[in-house]
Amino acid sequence: MLKLPAVTGMIGRRLLVNYRVDPGVISKILPEGFRPKLHQGHAISGICLIRLEDIRPKAFPAWSGITSENAAHRIAVLWDEDGETKEGVFIPRRDTGSLANHLAGGRLFPGEHHLADFEVTDSEGKIDMKIRSRDGKMTLALEAAEAEQISAASCFASLEETSAFFEPGSIGFSVTKDCCKLDGIRLETHHWAVRPLAVSRVESSFLDDRTVFPSGSAVFDHALIMRDIPHDWHELSARRAAVPA
């Protein structure tokens, strides 16, 4: 793979839609060497829905960048490396509305992206999103609004507690066409600030798949939103690990 320098831009909008999941169930779909990061006995999975703006190599001017809507299904994980415990996310699937991201992902930069159609309304703090992948394997629907506090049904006691859980997870390893190769990338945000997001409807073809997640084993927990975050992406060495079918 041709390796690019750091990629920079703006996170216009980032939603973290989080589920609490049975650790035994989630462990069956993790690559070898990974284990779920737990909170109050629950594994945490979900969807990162991110609008990226002015994305380009760091040496390029902002006007040369591209803007795109993207979705990543992800699982919070731990692994051991060089005698230390590391943390980040395992990403079984990435989808994008950008043809450029689809064509370049996994070739010119890490992370293979499936091409998808995004319908997004984001106005006055309310967000309505529908996504359908071109290969027919992923659908997602979300209706949400910015809020003052996280869901009272969450396994996290406060916004500060959930923020502290997710902030260290800046490293992501993504599935590729090679069953034993994971693309690695690190997100560096110039500052970290999350706010609560109240979700009135969420449907995920991945987390609602009862052949993978039996009834009651994956339950929506809470959601967060970030806006206008300058950031950089840094490529990491690929990781060799067998991924369950």
Coordinates of C-alpha atoms in Angstrom, one line a residue:
M1 CA 0.0 0.0 0.0
L2 CA 1.2 3.5 -0.8
K3 CA 1.5 5.3 2.5
L4 CA 0.3 8.8 2.8
P5 CA 1.4 11.5 5.3
A6 CA -1.1 12.5 8.0
V7 CA -4.5 13.5 6.8
T8 CA -6.2 16.5 8.3
G9 CA -9.5 18.3 8.3
M10 CA -12.6 19.1 10.3
I11 CA -15.1 16.8 12.0
G12 CA -18.3 18.7 11.2
R13 CA -20.5 16.3 13.1
R14 CA -19.8 13.0 14.9
L15 CA -22.4 10.9 16.5
L16 CA -21.5 8.0 18.7
V17 CA -24.6 5.7 19.0
N18 CA -23.8 3.2 21.7
Y19 CA -25.2 -0.2 22.7
R20 CA -24.5 -2.3 25.7
V21 CA -23.8 -5.9 24.6
D22 CA -23.4 -9.3 26.2
P23 CA -19.6 -9.8 26.4
G24 CA -19.8 -13.5 25.5
V25 CA -21.8 -12.7 22.3
I26 CA -19.5 -9.9 21.2
S27 CA -16.4 -12.0 21.9
K28 CA -17.4 -14.5 19.2
I29 CA -17.1 -11.9 16.4
L30 CA -13.8 -10.3 17.6
P31 CA -10.5 -11.1 15.8
E32 CA -8.0 -13.2 17.7
G33 CA -6.0 -11.2 20.2
F34 CA -8.8 -8.8 21.0
R35 CA -11.2 -8.8 23.9
P36 CA -14.1 -6.5 24.7
K37 CA -13.6 -3.4 26.9
L38 CA -16.2 -3.6 29.6
H39 CA -18.2 -1.1 31.5
Q40 CA -20.4 -2.3 34.4
G41 CA -20.0 -5.8 33.0
H42 CA -21.2 -4.8 29.5
A43 CA -19.3 -4.8 26.3
I44 CA -19.9 -1.5 24.3
S45 CA -20.6 -1.5 20.6
G46 CA -22.3 0.9 18.3
I47 CA -22.1 3.1 15.3
C48 CA -19.9 6.1 14.6
L49 CA -21.7 8.5 12.2
I50 CA -19.2 11.1 11.0
R51 CA -19.3 14.1 8.6
L52 CA -15.8 14.9 7.6
E53 CA -15.0 18.2 6.0
D54 CA -12.0 19.6 4.1
I55 CA -10.2 16.3 4.3
R56 CA -6.7 16.3 2.6
P57 CA -3.0 15.6 3.2
K58 CA -1.7 18.0 5.8
A59 CA 0.5 19.9 3.4
F60 CA -2.5 20.7 1.2
P61 CA -4.7 23.8 1.5
A62 CA -8.2 23.5 2.9
W63 CA -9.9 24.3 -0.4
S64 CA -8.4 21.1 -1.9
G65 CA -10.1 18.9 0.7
I66 CA -13.3 16.7 0.3
T67 CA -16.4 16.5 2.5
S68 CA -18.2 13.2 3.1
E69 CA -20.7 11.4 5.3
N70 CA -19.5 8.1 6.8
A71 CA -20.6 5.3 9.0
A72 CA -18.5 2.8 11.0
H73 CA -19.9 -0.1 13.1
R74 CA -17.5 -0.5 16.0
I75 CA -16.7 -2.4 19.2
A76 CA -14.6 -1.1 22.1
V77 CA -11.7 -3.5 22.5
L78 CA -8.5 -4.1 24.5
W79 CA -5.4 -6.0 23.3
D80 CA -1.9 -6.7 24.6
E81 CA 1.1 -5.3 22.8
D82 CA 4.7 -5.1 23.8
G83 CA 3.8 -6.0 27.4
E84 CA 1.1 -3.3 27.7
T85 CA -2.7 -3.3 27.4
K86 CA -3.9 -1.1 24.6
E87 CA -7.4 0.1 23.8
G88 CA -9.3 1.2 20.8
V89 CA -12.1 0.0 18.5
F90 CA -12.5 -3.0 16.1
I91 CA -14.5 -1.9 13.0
P92 CA -16.2 -4.8 11.3
R93 CA -17.6 -2.5 8.6
R94 CA -17.2 1.0 7.2
D95 CA -19.5 2.7 4.8
T96 CA -19.2 6.1 3.0
G97 CA -21.2 8.3 0.7
S98 CA -18.0 9.5 -1.0
L99 CA -16.9 7.7 -4.2
A100 CA -13.4 9.0 -3.5
N101 CA -13.3 7.4 0.0
H102 CA -14.7 4.2 -1.5
L103 CA -12.0 4.0 -4.2
A104 CA -9.1 5.1 -2.1
G105 CA -9.9 3.4 1.2
G106 CA -7.7 0.3 1.7
R107 CA -5.5 1.5 -1.2
L108 CA -4.2 5.0 -0.7
F109 CA -5.2 5.2 3.0
P110 CA -6.3 2.6 5.6
G111 CA -9.9 1.4 5.9
E112 CA -11.9 -0.2 3.1
H113 CA -15.2 1.6 2.7
H114 CA -18.4 0.3 1.2
L115 CA -20.3 2.8 -1.0
A116 CA -23.6 3.8 0.5
D117 CA -26.4 6.3 0.0
F118 CA -26.9 8.8 2.8
E119 CA -30.0 10.9 3.5
V120 CA -29.2 13.4 6.2
T121 CA -31.2 16.3 7.7
D122 CA -29.3 18.2 10.4
S123 CA -31.2 21.4 11.5
E124 CA -31.7 23.2 14.8
G125 CA -30.2 20.4 16.8
K126 CA -32.4 17.7 15.3
I127 CA -30.9 15.0 13.1
D128 CA -32.6 12.5 10.8
M129 CA -30.4 10.0 9.0
K130 CA -31.1 7.1 6.7
I131 CA -28.3 5.0 5.1
R132 CA -28.4 2.1 2.7
S133 CA -25.3 0.5 1.3
R134 CA -25.1 -0.2 -2.4
D135 CA -24.3 -3.8 -1.8
G136 CA -27.5 -4.2 0.2
K137 CA -25.8 -5.5 3.3
M138 CA -26.1 -2.5 5.6
T139 CA -29.0 -0.2 6.5
L140 CA -29.3 2.3 9.3
A141 CA -32.0 4.8 10.4
L142 CA -31.7 7.4 13.2
E143 CA -33.8 10.1 14.6
A144 CA -32.2 12.2 17.4
A145 CA -31.9 15.6 19.0
E146 CA -29.3 17.3 21.0
A147 CA -30.1 17.1 24.8
E148 CA -29.0 18.2 28.2
Q149 CA -28.2 14.8 29.7
I150 CA -27.6 11.2 28.7
S151 CA -30.3 8.6 28.8
A152 CA -31.4 7.7 32.3
A153 CA -31.4 4.1 31.2
S154 CA -27.7 4.1 30.3
C155 CA -25.2 2.0 32.1
F156 CA -23.0 5.1 32.3
A157 CA -23.8 7.3 35.3
S158 CA -22.9 10.6 33.7
L159 CA -21.7 12.4 30.6
E160 CA -18.2 12.6 32.2
E161 CA -18.1 8.9 32.7
T162 CA -19.0 8.0 29.1
S163 CA -16.6 10.7 27.8
A164 CA -13.8 9.2 29.8
F165 CA -14.6 5.7 28.4
F166 CA -14.5 6.7 24.8
E167 CA -11.8 9.4 24.7
P168 CA -8.8 7.0 24.9
G169 CA -10.1 4.8 22.1
S170 CA -8.4 6.7 19.3
I171 CA -7.0 3.6 17.5
G172 CA -9.2 1.7 15.1
F173 CA -8.6 -1.6 13.3
S174 CA -10.8 -2.3 10.3
V175 CA -11.7 -5.5 8.5
T176 CA -10.3 -5.8 4.9
K177 CA -10.8 -8.2 2.0
D178 CA -7.9 -10.2 3.4
C179 CA -9.4 -12.4 6.2
C180 CA -6.3 -12.1 8.3
K181 CA -5.3 -8.4 7.9
L182 CA -6.7 -5.4 9.8
D183 CA -6.0 -1.9 8.6
G184 CA -4.9 0.4 11.4
I185 CA -5.5 4.1 11.9
R186 CA -5.3 6.6 14.7
L187 CA -7.6 9.6 15.2
E188 CA -6.0 12.7 16.8
T189 CA -8.6 15.3 17.8
H190 CA -7.2 18.7 18.6
H191 CA -9.7 18.9 21.4
W192 CA -12.3 16.5 22.8
A193 CA -15.8 17.6 23.7
V194 CA -19.0 15.4 23.6
R195 CA -22.6 16.4 24.4
P196 CA -25.6 14.2 25.0
L197 CA -27.8 13.2 22.1
A198 CA -31.4 11.9 22.7
V199 CA -32.4 9.1 20.3
S200 CA -36.0 8.6 19.5
R201 CA -35.4 5.9 16.8
V202 CA -32.4 3.8 15.9
E203 CA -32.3 0.8 13.6
S204 CA -29.1 -1.0 12.6
S205 CA -28.9 -4.0 10.3
F206 CA -25.8 -5.1 12.2
L207 CA -26.8 -4.7 15.8
D208 CA -30.4 -5.8 15.0
D209 CA -29.2 -9.0 13.3
R210 CA -30.6 -11.8 15.6
T211 CA -28.4 -14.4 14.0
V212 CA -25.4 -12.5 15.5
F213 CA -27.0 -10.8 18.5
P214 CA -29.8 -12.9 20.1
S215 CA -32.8 -11.0 21.5
G216 CA -31.7 -8.9 24.5
S217 CA -28.0 -9.3 23.9
A218 CA -27.5 -5.9 22.2
V219 CA -29.5 -3.0 23.6
F220 CA -29.3 0.7 22.8
D221 CA -27.7 2.5 25.7
H222 CA -27.1 6.2 24.9
A223 CA -25.7 8.5 22.2
L224 CA -23.2 11.4 22.1
I225 CA -22.5 14.2 19.6
M226 CA -19.4 16.2 18.7
R227 CA -19.3 19.2 16.4
D228 CA -16.5 21.2 14.7
I229 CA -13.5 19.3 15.9
P230 CA -10.2 19.9 14.0
H231 CA -8.4 16.5 13.7
D232 CA -5.7 14.5 12.0
W233 CA -5.7 10.8 10.8
H234 CA -2.5 8.8 11.2
E235 CA -1.9 5.5 9.5
L236 CA -0.7 2.6 11.7
S237 CA 0.9 -0.7 10.8
A238 CA -1.6 -3.3 9.7
R239 CA -2.3 -6.0 12.2
R240 CA -2.4 -9.7 11.4
A241 CA -5.3 -11.4 13.1
A242 CA -7.9 -14.0 12.0
V243 CA -11.4 -12.5 11.8
P244 CA -14.3 -14.8 12.4
A245 CA -16.5 -15.4 9.4

